[in-house]
Amino acid sequence: MANSCATIAAFLRQASESLRDAGVDSPELTAERLLMHVLRCQRAELYLAPERLLSHRQQALLGDLLARRVRREPLQYLTGEVEFMGLSLRVRPGVLIPRPETEMLVERAVAFCQRELRGIHPLRCLDVGTGCGNIAASLAAMLPHAHVVAIDCSQEALAVARTNLSRLRLTNRVQLVRADLRSPDFARKVGGTFHLVTANLPYVPTGELSTLAPEVKNYEPHLALDGGPDGLALYRILIPLLPQLLSPGGGYFAEIGVGQGAQLRTLLEGAGLGEIEVLPDLAGRERVVFARRQRERA
Ligand code: GLN
């Protein structure tokens, strides 16, 4: 990077401009985040010493990260981290970046367990398509009596999830299993029944992948996004297995996309589940479905 970017203030100014020109959201914030990452400092420190000189190495690193963000690589892949439910998680290319909308699924699932499944110990949870382990880790962190089986078909995702669980010291209560929902021995590999099943499976219809933001369509794994012709291919496999996977009274929470609520409701009814709800996110879009396996009569 040119010498004109040798101070914090100069980098902030010039990087914000390049990012804005490239159409990146929140250009100033992004420039700050890149500096905080390279200088390993808090935001306030940038403004306490704006004339601080950057070393050649720091300038080179910043130049490289800035160029990648200008090409629309997601910020979280550049810094390698993301915050989810107050937990700091590692992410890297090859694994989906947890979205803020998914926090609602976790909040609802935790509230359900606290309200409806009180006194069950251990509380057995299953997270299908765990990715970097964000749902599994936050369930385990918020429900100290929970034991979670977290499944993914991607070796890469499981490696990242393993790192996250060990950094959070949750490996004793979250078990990672490699299994593919599409394979006939899925239920056997999972083993047993669960009080809670969560899933954030790919649900974007294949034909809509090209309409997603460049950060998503060009950099995030399509394996975690592409849900087949109408987006529901994998939910169509998982839902019929739920009566087998859920214990009586157990709850199911899954993330979905806009316009998929009605179809999900039909699938869940078809599997014999009840108490079905389609819950909107903060922006009012259909985002989470809930269903429950009937309790056994006394
Ligand atoms: N919400 C994600 C997106 O907008 C999709 C995640 C998924 O398919 N599970 O890109």
Coordinates of C-alpha atoms and ligand atoms in Angstrom, one line a residue:
M1 CA 0.0 0.0 0.0
A2 CA 1.2 3.5 -0.8
N3 CA 2.9 5.6 2.0
S4 CA 0.0 7.9 2.0
C5 CA -1.8 5.2 4.0
A6 CA 0.9 5.1 6.6
T7 CA -1.3 6.3 9.5
I8 CA -4.5 5.0 11.1
A9 CA -6.4 8.1 10.0
A10 CA -5.2 7.9 6.4
F11 CA -6.1 4.2 6.2
L12 CA -9.6 4.8 7.6
R13 CA -10.2 7.6 5.1
Q14 CA -8.8 5.8 2.0
A15 CA -10.2 2.4 2.8
S16 CA -13.7 3.8 3.5
E17 CA -13.6 5.4 0.1
S18 CA -12.5 2.3 -1.8
L19 CA -15.1 0.2 0.0
R20 CA -17.9 2.7 -0.7
D21 CA -16.9 2.7 -4.4
A22 CA -17.1 -1.1 -4.4
G23 CA -20.6 -0.9 -3.0
V24 CA -19.7 -2.5 0.3
D25 CA -22.2 -2.0 3.2
S26 CA -21.0 0.1 6.2
P27 CA -17.6 1.2 4.6
E28 CA -16.3 3.1 7.7
L29 CA -17.2 0.3 10.1
T30 CA -15.5 -2.2 7.8
A31 CA -12.3 -0.1 7.6
E32 CA -12.3 0.1 11.4
R33 CA -12.8 -3.7 11.7
L34 CA -9.9 -4.4 9.4
L35 CA -7.6 -2.1 11.4
M36 CA -8.8 -3.6 14.7
H37 CA -8.1 -7.1 13.4
V38 CA -4.6 -6.3 12.1
L39 CA -3.6 -4.1 15.1
R40 CA -5.4 -6.4 17.6
C41 CA -7.0 -3.4 19.3
Q42 CA -10.3 -2.0 20.4
R43 CA -12.2 0.5 18.3
A44 CA -11.6 3.4 20.7
E45 CA -7.8 2.9 20.4
L46 CA -8.0 3.8 16.7
Y47 CA -9.4 7.3 17.6
L48 CA -7.0 7.8 20.6
A49 CA -4.0 7.7 18.3
P50 CA -5.2 8.5 14.8
E51 CA -1.7 9.6 13.7
R52 CA -0.1 6.4 14.8
L53 CA 2.2 5.0 12.0
L54 CA 1.5 1.6 10.5
S55 CA 4.4 -0.7 10.0
H56 CA 5.2 -1.9 6.5
R57 CA 3.9 -5.4 7.5
Q58 CA 0.7 -3.9 8.8
Q59 CA 0.2 -1.9 5.7
A60 CA 0.8 -4.9 3.5
L61 CA -1.7 -7.0 5.5
L62 CA -4.3 -4.2 5.4
G63 CA -3.8 -3.7 1.7
D64 CA -4.4 -7.4 1.1
L65 CA -7.5 -7.6 3.3
L66 CA -8.9 -4.4 1.8
A67 CA -8.5 -5.8 -1.7
R68 CA -10.3 -9.0 -0.7
R69 CA -13.2 -7.1 0.8
V70 CA -13.4 -4.8 -2.2
R71 CA -13.8 -8.0 -4.3
R72 CA -16.7 -8.7 -1.9
E73 CA -15.2 -11.5 0.2
P74 CA -17.2 -11.5 3.5
L75 CA -15.6 -9.6 6.3
Q76 CA -16.1 -12.6 8.6
Y77 CA -13.8 -14.7 6.4
L78 CA -11.2 -12.0 6.5
T79 CA -11.2 -11.7 10.3
G80 CA -12.0 -15.4 10.9
E81 CA -14.6 -14.6 13.5
V82 CA -18.2 -13.9 14.1
E83 CA -20.4 -13.2 17.1
F84 CA -23.4 -15.4 17.6
M85 CA -25.6 -15.3 20.8
G86 CA -22.8 -13.4 22.5
L87 CA -20.3 -16.2 21.7
S88 CA -17.2 -15.5 19.7
L89 CA -17.0 -18.1 17.0
R90 CA -14.4 -19.0 14.4
V91 CA -15.4 -19.2 10.7
R92 CA -13.5 -19.7 7.5
P93 CA -14.3 -20.3 3.8
G94 CA -16.0 -23.6 3.4
V95 CA -18.5 -23.0 6.3
L96 CA -21.6 -20.8 6.3
I97 CA -21.3 -17.6 8.3
P98 CA -24.0 -17.6 11.1
R99 CA -26.7 -15.0 10.5
P100 CA -28.2 -12.8 13.1
E101 CA -31.7 -14.1 12.1
T102 CA -30.7 -17.6 13.3
E103 CA -30.3 -16.2 16.9
M104 CA -34.1 -16.1 17.0
L105 CA -34.3 -19.8 16.5
V106 CA -31.9 -20.4 19.4
E107 CA -33.9 -18.0 21.6
R108 CA -37.2 -19.7 20.9
A109 CA -35.7 -23.2 21.3
V110 CA -34.1 -22.3 24.7
A111 CA -37.4 -20.7 25.9
F112 CA -39.3 -23.8 24.8
C113 CA -36.9 -26.1 26.7
Q114 CA -37.1 -23.9 29.8
R115 CA -40.9 -23.6 29.7
E116 CA -42.0 -27.0 28.5
L117 CA -39.2 -29.5 29.2
R118 CA -38.3 -28.4 32.7
G119 CA -36.8 -31.1 35.0
I120 CA -35.5 -33.3 32.1
H121 CA -31.9 -34.2 32.8
P122 CA -30.0 -34.6 30.6
L123 CA -31.9 -32.7 27.9
R124 CA -31.1 -34.5 24.7
C125 CA -30.7 -32.1 21.7
L126 CA -30.0 -32.8 18.0
D127 CA -28.7 -30.1 15.6
V128 CA -28.9 -31.2 12.0
G129 CA -26.6 -29.3 9.6
T130 CA -24.5 -27.7 12.4
G131 CA -22.0 -25.9 10.1
C132 CA -19.6 -24.0 12.4
G133 CA -21.6 -25.3 15.4
N134 CA -23.3 -22.0 16.2
I135 CA -26.7 -23.4 17.2
A136 CA -25.3 -26.4 19.0
A137 CA -22.7 -24.4 20.9
S138 CA -25.2 -21.7 22.0
L139 CA -27.8 -24.3 23.1
A140 CA -25.1 -26.0 25.2
A141 CA -24.0 -22.7 26.6
M142 CA -27.5 -21.6 27.5
L143 CA -28.8 -24.9 28.7
P144 CA -26.3 -26.3 31.2
H145 CA -28.2 -29.6 31.4
A146 CA -28.3 -30.2 27.6
H147 CA -26.3 -32.8 25.8
V148 CA -26.2 -32.0 22.1
V149 CA -25.5 -34.2 19.1
A150 CA -24.4 -32.0 16.2
I151 CA -24.4 -33.4 12.7
D152 CA -23.1 -32.3 9.4
C153 CA -22.1 -34.0 6.2
S154 CA -19.2 -31.6 5.6
Q155 CA -15.8 -32.5 7.0
E156 CA -14.7 -28.9 6.7
A157 CA -17.7 -27.7 8.7
L158 CA -17.1 -30.3 11.4
A159 CA -13.4 -29.2 11.7
V160 CA -14.5 -25.6 12.3
A161 CA -17.2 -26.7 14.8
R162 CA -14.6 -28.8 16.7
T163 CA -12.4 -25.7 17.0
N164 CA -15.3 -23.6 18.3
L165 CA -16.5 -26.2 20.8
S166 CA -13.0 -26.7 22.2
R167 CA -12.4 -22.9 22.5
L168 CA -15.7 -22.6 24.4
R169 CA -15.0 -25.7 26.5
L170 CA -18.2 -27.4 25.4
T171 CA -16.7 -30.6 23.9
N172 CA -17.9 -32.7 26.9
R173 CA -21.6 -31.8 26.1
V174 CA -21.6 -31.5 22.3
Q175 CA -20.8 -34.6 20.2
L176 CA -20.0 -34.0 16.6
V177 CA -21.1 -36.7 14.1
R178 CA -20.5 -36.8 10.4
A179 CA -23.6 -38.0 8.7
D180 CA -25.5 -37.2 5.6
L181 CA -29.3 -36.7 5.9
R182 CA -29.6 -38.1 2.4
S183 CA -28.1 -41.5 3.2
P184 CA -30.4 -44.4 4.3
D185 CA -28.4 -45.0 7.5
F186 CA -28.8 -41.4 8.8
A187 CA -31.3 -42.2 11.7
R188 CA -29.1 -45.2 12.8
K189 CA -26.0 -43.0 12.8
V190 CA -27.7 -40.4 14.9
G191 CA -29.0 -43.0 17.3
G192 CA -31.8 -42.5 20.0
T193 CA -34.4 -39.9 20.4
F194 CA -34.2 -36.2 21.3
H195 CA -36.2 -33.7 23.4
L196 CA -35.2 -31.0 20.9
V197 CA -34.3 -31.1 17.2
T198 CA -33.0 -28.0 15.5
A199 CA -32.1 -27.5 11.9
N200 CA -30.8 -24.7 9.7
L201 CA -30.6 -26.7 6.5
P202 CA -30.0 -25.1 3.0
Y203 CA -33.3 -23.7 1.9
V204 CA -32.5 -21.3 -1.0
P205 CA -34.2 -22.5 -4.2
T206 CA -31.4 -23.3 -6.7
G207 CA -32.7 -20.8 -9.2
E208 CA -32.4 -18.0 -6.6
L209 CA -28.8 -18.6 -5.7
S210 CA -27.7 -16.2 -8.5
T211 CA -29.8 -13.4 -6.9
L212 CA -28.0 -13.5 -3.6
A213 CA -25.4 -10.9 -2.5
P214 CA -22.0 -11.3 -4.1
E215 CA -20.6 -12.1 -0.6
V216 CA -23.0 -15.1 -0.3
K217 CA -23.2 -16.5 -3.8
N218 CA -19.5 -16.1 -4.7
Y219 CA -17.9 -17.0 -1.4
E220 CA -20.1 -19.1 0.9
P221 CA -20.5 -22.8 0.4
H222 CA -23.5 -23.6 -1.9
L223 CA -23.7 -26.9 0.0
A224 CA -25.1 -24.9 2.9
L225 CA -27.4 -22.8 0.8
D226 CA -28.8 -24.7 -2.1
G227 CA -32.1 -26.4 -1.1
G228 CA -32.9 -27.8 -4.5
P229 CA -35.7 -26.7 -7.0
D230 CA -38.0 -25.2 -4.3
G231 CA -35.5 -24.9 -1.5
L232 CA -37.1 -27.7 0.6
A233 CA -35.4 -30.8 -0.7
L234 CA -33.6 -31.5 2.6
Y235 CA -36.6 -30.6 4.8
R236 CA -38.6 -33.1 2.8
I237 CA -36.1 -35.8 3.9
L238 CA -35.8 -34.6 7.5
I239 CA -39.4 -34.0 8.4
P240 CA -40.7 -37.6 7.9
L241 CA -37.9 -38.8 10.2
L242 CA -39.0 -36.5 13.0
P243 CA -41.5 -38.9 14.6
Q244 CA -38.6 -41.3 15.0
L245 CA -36.0 -38.7 16.1
L246 CA -38.2 -36.8 18.6
S247 CA -39.2 -38.1 22.0
P248 CA -42.9 -37.7 23.0
G249 CA -43.5 -34.0 23.7
G250 CA -40.2 -33.1 22.0
G251 CA -40.0 -29.9 19.9
Y252 CA -38.6 -29.1 16.5
F253 CA -37.3 -25.7 15.4
A254 CA -36.0 -25.1 11.8
E255 CA -35.0 -22.0 9.9
I256 CA -36.8 -21.4 6.6
G257 CA -37.1 -18.7 3.9
V258 CA -39.8 -16.3 2.9
G259 CA -42.9 -18.0 1.5
Q260 CA -42.0 -21.5 2.7
G261 CA -44.2 -21.5 5.8
A262 CA -47.3 -22.9 4.3
Q263 CA -45.5 -25.8 2.6
L264 CA -43.5 -26.6 5.8
R265 CA -46.8 -26.7 7.7
T266 CA -48.2 -29.2 5.3
L267 CA -45.1 -31.4 5.5
L268 CA -45.1 -31.2 9.3
E269 CA -48.8 -32.1 9.5
G270 CA -48.2 -35.0 7.1
A271 CA -45.6 -36.3 9.5
G272 CA -48.2 -36.2 12.3
L273 CA -46.7 -33.4 14.3
G274 CA -48.8 -30.8 16.1
E275 CA -48.7 -27.3 17.6
I276 CA -47.2 -26.1 14.3
E277 CA -46.2 -22.4 14.2
V278 CA -44.5 -20.3 11.6
L279 CA -42.6 -17.5 13.4
P280 CA -41.6 -14.2 11.8
D281 CA -38.2 -12.6 12.3
L282 CA -37.6 -9.0 13.4
A283 CA -38.2 -7.8 9.9
G284 CA -41.6 -9.6 9.8
R285 CA -40.4 -12.3 7.4
E286 CA -41.3 -16.0 7.9
R287 CA -38.1 -17.4 9.4
V288 CA -38.6 -20.2 11.9
V289 CA -41.0 -23.1 12.0
F290 CA -41.9 -25.0 15.2
A291 CA -43.7 -28.3 15.7
R292 CA -44.1 -30.8 18.4
R293 CA -44.5 -34.5 18.8
Q294 CA -47.5 -35.4 20.8
R295 CA -47.0 -36.3 24.4
E296 CA -47.9 -39.8 25.4
R297 CA -51.2 -40.1 27.3
A298 CA -50.9 -41.2 30.9
Ligands
GLN1 N1 -30.3 -17.1 5.3 C1 -29.3 -17.6 4.4 C2 -29.1 -16.5 3.3 O1 -29.8 -15.6 3.2 C3 -29.6 -18.9 3.9 C4 -29.3 -19.9 4.9 C5 -29.8 -21.3 4.6 O2 -30.0 -21.7 3.4 N2 -29.9 -22.1 5.6 O3 -28.2 -16.6 2.5

